GROMACS .gro file of C-alpha atoms in nm:
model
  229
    1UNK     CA    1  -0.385   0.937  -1.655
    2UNK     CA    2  -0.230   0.614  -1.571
    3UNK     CA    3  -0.035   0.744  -1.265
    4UNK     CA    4  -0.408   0.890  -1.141
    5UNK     CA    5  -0.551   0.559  -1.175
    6UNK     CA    6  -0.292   0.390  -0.961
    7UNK     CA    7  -0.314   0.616  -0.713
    8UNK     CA    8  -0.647   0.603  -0.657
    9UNK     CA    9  -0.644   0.223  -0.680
   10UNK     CA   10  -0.404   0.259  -0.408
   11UNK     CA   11  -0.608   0.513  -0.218
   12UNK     CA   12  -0.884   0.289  -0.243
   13UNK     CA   13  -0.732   0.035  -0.049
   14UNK     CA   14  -0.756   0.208   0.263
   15UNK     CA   15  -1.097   0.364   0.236
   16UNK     CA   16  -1.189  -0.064   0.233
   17UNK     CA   17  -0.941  -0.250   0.392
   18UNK     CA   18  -1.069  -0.243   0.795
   19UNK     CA   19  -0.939  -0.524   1.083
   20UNK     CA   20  -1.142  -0.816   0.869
   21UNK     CA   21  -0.747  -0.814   0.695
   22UNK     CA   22  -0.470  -0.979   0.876
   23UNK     CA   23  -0.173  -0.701   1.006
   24UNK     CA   24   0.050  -0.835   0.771
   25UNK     CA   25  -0.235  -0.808   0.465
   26UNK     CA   26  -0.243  -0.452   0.563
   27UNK     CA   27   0.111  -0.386   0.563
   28UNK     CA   28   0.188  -0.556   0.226
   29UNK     CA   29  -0.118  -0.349   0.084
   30UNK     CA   30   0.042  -0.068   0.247
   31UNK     CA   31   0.390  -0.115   0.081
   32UNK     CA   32   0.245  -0.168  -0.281
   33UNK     CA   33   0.188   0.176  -0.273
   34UNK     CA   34   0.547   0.284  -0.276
   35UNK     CA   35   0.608   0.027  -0.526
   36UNK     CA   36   0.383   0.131  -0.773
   37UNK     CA   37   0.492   0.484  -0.704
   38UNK     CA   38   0.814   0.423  -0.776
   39UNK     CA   39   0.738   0.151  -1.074
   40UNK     CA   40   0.543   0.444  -1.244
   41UNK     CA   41   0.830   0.716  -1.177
   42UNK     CA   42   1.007   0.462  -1.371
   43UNK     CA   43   0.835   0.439  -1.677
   44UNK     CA   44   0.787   0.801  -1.679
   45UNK     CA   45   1.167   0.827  -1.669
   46UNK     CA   46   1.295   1.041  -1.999
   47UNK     CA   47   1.602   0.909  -1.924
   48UNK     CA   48   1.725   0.538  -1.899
   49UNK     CA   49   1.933   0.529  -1.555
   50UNK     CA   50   1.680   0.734  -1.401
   51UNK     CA   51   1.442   0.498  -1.474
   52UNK     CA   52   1.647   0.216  -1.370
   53UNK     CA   53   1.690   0.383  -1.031
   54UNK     CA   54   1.340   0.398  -0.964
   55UNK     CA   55   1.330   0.093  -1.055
   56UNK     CA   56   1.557  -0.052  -0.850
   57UNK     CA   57   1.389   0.144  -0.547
   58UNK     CA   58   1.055  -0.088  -0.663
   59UNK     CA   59   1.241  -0.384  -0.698
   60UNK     CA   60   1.435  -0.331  -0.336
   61UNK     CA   61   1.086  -0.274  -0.151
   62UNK     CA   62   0.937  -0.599  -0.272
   63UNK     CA   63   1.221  -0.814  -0.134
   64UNK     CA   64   1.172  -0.580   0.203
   65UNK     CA   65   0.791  -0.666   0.196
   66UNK     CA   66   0.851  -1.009   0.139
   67UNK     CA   67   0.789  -1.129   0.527
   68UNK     CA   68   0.448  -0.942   0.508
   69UNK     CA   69   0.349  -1.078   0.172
   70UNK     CA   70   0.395  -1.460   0.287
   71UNK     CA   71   0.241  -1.387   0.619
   72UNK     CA   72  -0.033  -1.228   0.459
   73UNK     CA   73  -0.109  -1.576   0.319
   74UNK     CA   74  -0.265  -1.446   0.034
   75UNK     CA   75  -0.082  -1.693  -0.287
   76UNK     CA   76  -0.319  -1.462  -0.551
   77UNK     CA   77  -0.124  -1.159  -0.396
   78UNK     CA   78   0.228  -1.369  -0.357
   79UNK     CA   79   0.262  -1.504  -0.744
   80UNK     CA   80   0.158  -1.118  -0.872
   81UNK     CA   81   0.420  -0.950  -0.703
   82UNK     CA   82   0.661  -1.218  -0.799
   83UNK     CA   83   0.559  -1.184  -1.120
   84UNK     CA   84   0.572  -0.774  -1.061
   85UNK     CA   85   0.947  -0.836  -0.899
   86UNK     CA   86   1.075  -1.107  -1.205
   87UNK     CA   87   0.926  -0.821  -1.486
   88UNK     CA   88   1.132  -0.562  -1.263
   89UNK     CA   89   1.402  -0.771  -1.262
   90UNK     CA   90   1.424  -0.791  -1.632
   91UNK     CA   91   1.385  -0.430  -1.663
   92UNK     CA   92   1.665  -0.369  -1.504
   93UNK     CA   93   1.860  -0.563  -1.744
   94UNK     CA   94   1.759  -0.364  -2.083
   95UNK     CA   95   1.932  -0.194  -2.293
   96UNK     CA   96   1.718   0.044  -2.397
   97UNK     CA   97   1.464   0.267  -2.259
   98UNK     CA   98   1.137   0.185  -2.486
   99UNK     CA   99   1.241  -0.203  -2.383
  100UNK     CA  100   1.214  -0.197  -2.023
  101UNK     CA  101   0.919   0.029  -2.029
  102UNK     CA  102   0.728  -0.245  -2.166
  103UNK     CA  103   0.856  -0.483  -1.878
  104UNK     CA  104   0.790  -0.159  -1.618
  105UNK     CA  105   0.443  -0.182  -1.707
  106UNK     CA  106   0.398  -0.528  -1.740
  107UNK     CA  107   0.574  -0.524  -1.305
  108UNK     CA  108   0.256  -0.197  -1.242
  109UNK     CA  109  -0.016  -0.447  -1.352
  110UNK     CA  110   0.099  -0.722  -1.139
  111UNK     CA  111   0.173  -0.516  -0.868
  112UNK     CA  112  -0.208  -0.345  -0.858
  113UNK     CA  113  -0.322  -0.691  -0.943
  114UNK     CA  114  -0.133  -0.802  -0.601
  115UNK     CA  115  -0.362  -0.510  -0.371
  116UNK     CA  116  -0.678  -0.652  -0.592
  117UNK     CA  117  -0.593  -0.982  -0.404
  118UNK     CA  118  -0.504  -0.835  -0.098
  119UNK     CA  119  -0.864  -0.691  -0.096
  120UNK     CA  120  -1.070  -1.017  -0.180
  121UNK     CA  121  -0.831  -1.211   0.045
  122UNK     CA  122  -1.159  -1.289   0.260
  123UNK     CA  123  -1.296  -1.423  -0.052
  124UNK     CA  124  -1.017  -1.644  -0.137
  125UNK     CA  125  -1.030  -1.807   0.257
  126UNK     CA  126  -1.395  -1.887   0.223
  127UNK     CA  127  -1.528  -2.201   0.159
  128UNK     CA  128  -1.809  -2.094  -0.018
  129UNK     CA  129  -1.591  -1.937  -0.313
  130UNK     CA  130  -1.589  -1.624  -0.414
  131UNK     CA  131  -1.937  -1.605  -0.592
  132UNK     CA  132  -2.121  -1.600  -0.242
  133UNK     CA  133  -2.042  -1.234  -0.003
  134UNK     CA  134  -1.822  -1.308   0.257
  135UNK     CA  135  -2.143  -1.079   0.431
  136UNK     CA  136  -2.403  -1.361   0.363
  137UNK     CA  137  -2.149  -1.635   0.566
  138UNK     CA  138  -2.061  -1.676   0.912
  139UNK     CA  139  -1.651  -1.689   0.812
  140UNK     CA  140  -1.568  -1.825   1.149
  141UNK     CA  141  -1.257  -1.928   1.072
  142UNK     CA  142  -1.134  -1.641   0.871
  143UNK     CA  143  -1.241  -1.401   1.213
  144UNK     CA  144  -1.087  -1.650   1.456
  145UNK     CA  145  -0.725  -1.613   1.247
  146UNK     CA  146  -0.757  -1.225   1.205
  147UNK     CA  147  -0.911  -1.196   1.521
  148UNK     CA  148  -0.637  -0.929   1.757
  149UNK     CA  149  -0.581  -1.033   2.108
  150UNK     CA  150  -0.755  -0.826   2.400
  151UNK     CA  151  -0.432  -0.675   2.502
  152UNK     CA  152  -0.298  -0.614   2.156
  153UNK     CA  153  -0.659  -0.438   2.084
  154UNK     CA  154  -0.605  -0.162   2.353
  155UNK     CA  155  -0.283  -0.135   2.248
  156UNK     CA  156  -0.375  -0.008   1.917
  157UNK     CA  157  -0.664   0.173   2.058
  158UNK     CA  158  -0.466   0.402   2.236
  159UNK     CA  159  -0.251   0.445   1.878
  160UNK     CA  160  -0.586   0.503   1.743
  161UNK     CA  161  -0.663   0.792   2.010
  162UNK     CA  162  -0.321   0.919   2.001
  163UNK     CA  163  -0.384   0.963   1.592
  164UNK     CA  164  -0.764   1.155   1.660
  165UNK     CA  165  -0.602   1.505   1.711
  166UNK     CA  166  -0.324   1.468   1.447
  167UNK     CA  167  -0.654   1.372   1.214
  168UNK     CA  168  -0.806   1.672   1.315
  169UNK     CA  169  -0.550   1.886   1.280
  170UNK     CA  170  -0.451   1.792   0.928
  171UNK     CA  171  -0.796   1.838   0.809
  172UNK     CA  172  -0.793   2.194   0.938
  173UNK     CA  173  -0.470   2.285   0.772
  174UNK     CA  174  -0.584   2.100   0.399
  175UNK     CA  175  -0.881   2.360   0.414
  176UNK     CA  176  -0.669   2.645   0.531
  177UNK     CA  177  -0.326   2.596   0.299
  178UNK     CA  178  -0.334   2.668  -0.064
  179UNK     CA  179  -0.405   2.342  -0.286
  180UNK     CA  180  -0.018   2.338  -0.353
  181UNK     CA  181   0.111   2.366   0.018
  182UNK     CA  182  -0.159   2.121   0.149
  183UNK     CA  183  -0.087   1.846  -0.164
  184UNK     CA  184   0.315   1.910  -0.087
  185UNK     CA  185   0.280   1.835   0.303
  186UNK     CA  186   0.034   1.568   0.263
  187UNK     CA  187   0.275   1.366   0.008
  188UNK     CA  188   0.587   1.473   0.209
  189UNK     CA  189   0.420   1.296   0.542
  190UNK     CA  190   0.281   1.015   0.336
  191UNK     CA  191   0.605   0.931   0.152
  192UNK     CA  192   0.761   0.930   0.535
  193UNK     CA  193   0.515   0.694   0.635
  194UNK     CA  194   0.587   0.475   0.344
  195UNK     CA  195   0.969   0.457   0.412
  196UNK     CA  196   0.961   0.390   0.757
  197UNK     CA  197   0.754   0.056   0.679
  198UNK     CA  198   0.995  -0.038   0.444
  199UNK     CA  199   1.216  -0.055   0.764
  200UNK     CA  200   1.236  -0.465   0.846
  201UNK     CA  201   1.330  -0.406   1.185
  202UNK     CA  202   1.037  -0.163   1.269
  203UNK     CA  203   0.807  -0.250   1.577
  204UNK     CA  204   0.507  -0.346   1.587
  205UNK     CA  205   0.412  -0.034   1.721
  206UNK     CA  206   0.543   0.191   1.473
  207UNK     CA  207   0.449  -0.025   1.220
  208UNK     CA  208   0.034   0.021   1.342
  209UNK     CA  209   0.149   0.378   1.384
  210UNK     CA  210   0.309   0.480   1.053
  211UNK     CA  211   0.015   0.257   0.868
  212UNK     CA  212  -0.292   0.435   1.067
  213UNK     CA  213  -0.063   0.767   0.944
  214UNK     CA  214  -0.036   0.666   0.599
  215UNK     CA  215  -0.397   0.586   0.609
  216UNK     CA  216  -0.526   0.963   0.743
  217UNK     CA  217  -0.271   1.125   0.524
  218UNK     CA  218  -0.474   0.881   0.230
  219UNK     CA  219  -0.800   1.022   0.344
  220UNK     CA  220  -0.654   1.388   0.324
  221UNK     CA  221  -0.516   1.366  -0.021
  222UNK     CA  222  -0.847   1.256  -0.142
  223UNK     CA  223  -1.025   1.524  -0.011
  224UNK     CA  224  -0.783   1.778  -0.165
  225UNK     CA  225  -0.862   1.616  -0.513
  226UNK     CA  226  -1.173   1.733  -0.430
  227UNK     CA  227  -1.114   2.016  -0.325
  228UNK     CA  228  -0.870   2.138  -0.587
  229UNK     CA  229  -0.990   1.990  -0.920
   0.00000   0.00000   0.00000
């Protein structure tokens, strides 16, 4: 039940998230997923250096993500995953497997609680606080610093139109595969996705691409919950 929660937490993040969130916001959202995948792999773990490999894989995307996570500029965001990466830390240092599950779960909250600030970041830039909807203020500022250059905007627009057909195509074959197939080359293309912008040396352009995949892939895997519960 836990695991289902996350991932839908995570899912949820890009059904909201849109351009009114800085690149780097998007990609550090984008990243938590893997390390909440791989934080609750972890404390699922029957066995103690399996679970200290996953979470080792958790602890190693953090310090990857770091760059996106201070550009994001976000410091609700920043101290939860350091607080996520410290309790990961520690787990890796148990003895035992019952002890570092408590740490393991303590690193999951902070880490969802890190996307949870990623998604109000708006809120925490305004200067109205966040008891007023960024909707009901003008947020100047806020636009002007997320705001993408022309150039850069057609640039991603022709990612975006390059992406329409793969969209398309991948919602014909999640209504045409079994449940099984569909759910197994969804996660297979999503956990790609997920690596590659792990990669710190990644363009820009791969970067928009792989996230824009991730997020379609997202969208599928929703559906197919749908479909197959």
């Amino acid at each position: 039940m836990k695991t289902i929660f996350c991932t839908l937490c995570v899912l949820a993040f890009f059904s909201l998230t849109s351009f009114s969130l800085s690149e780097a916001c998007e990609y550090a959202g984008s990243n938590i997923g893997f390390i909440t995948s791989q934080t609750e792999k972890a404390i699922d773990a029957k066995d103690h250096q399996i679970s200290r490999y996953h979470t080792f894989k958790a602890l190693n995307a953090i310090e990857k993500s770091r760059k996106q996570f201070e550009a994001c500029g976000c410091d609700y965001a920043l101290d939860n995953i350091n607080e996520s990466l410290d309790n990961l830390k520690k787990a890796t240092r148990t003895s035992t497997l019952s002890g570092s599950r408590i740490l393991l779960k303590r690193a999951l909250e902070y880490a969802l609680g890190s996307l949870e600030a990623i998604e109000k970041h708006d809120l925490h830039d305004s200067k109205y606080g966040s008891d007023v909807l960024v909707m009901n203020t003008t947020g100047l500022e806020i636009k002007e610093k997320n705001r993408i250059k022309p150039s850069s905007q057609a640039f991603y627009k022709k990612i975006d139109e390059s992406l329409i057909d793969f969209d398309n195509s991948l919602n014909h074959l999640i209504m045409s595969l079994d449940c099984n197939e569909a759910k197994a080359y969804c996660t297979k293309v999503y956990e790609n996705c997920e690596q590659k912008l792990l990669l710190p040396d990644l363009s820009e352009g791969k970067k928009y691409y792989n996230l824009k995949t991730k997020e379609i892939v997202a969208r599928a895997i929703k559906k197919l919950e749908e479909k197959c519960d």
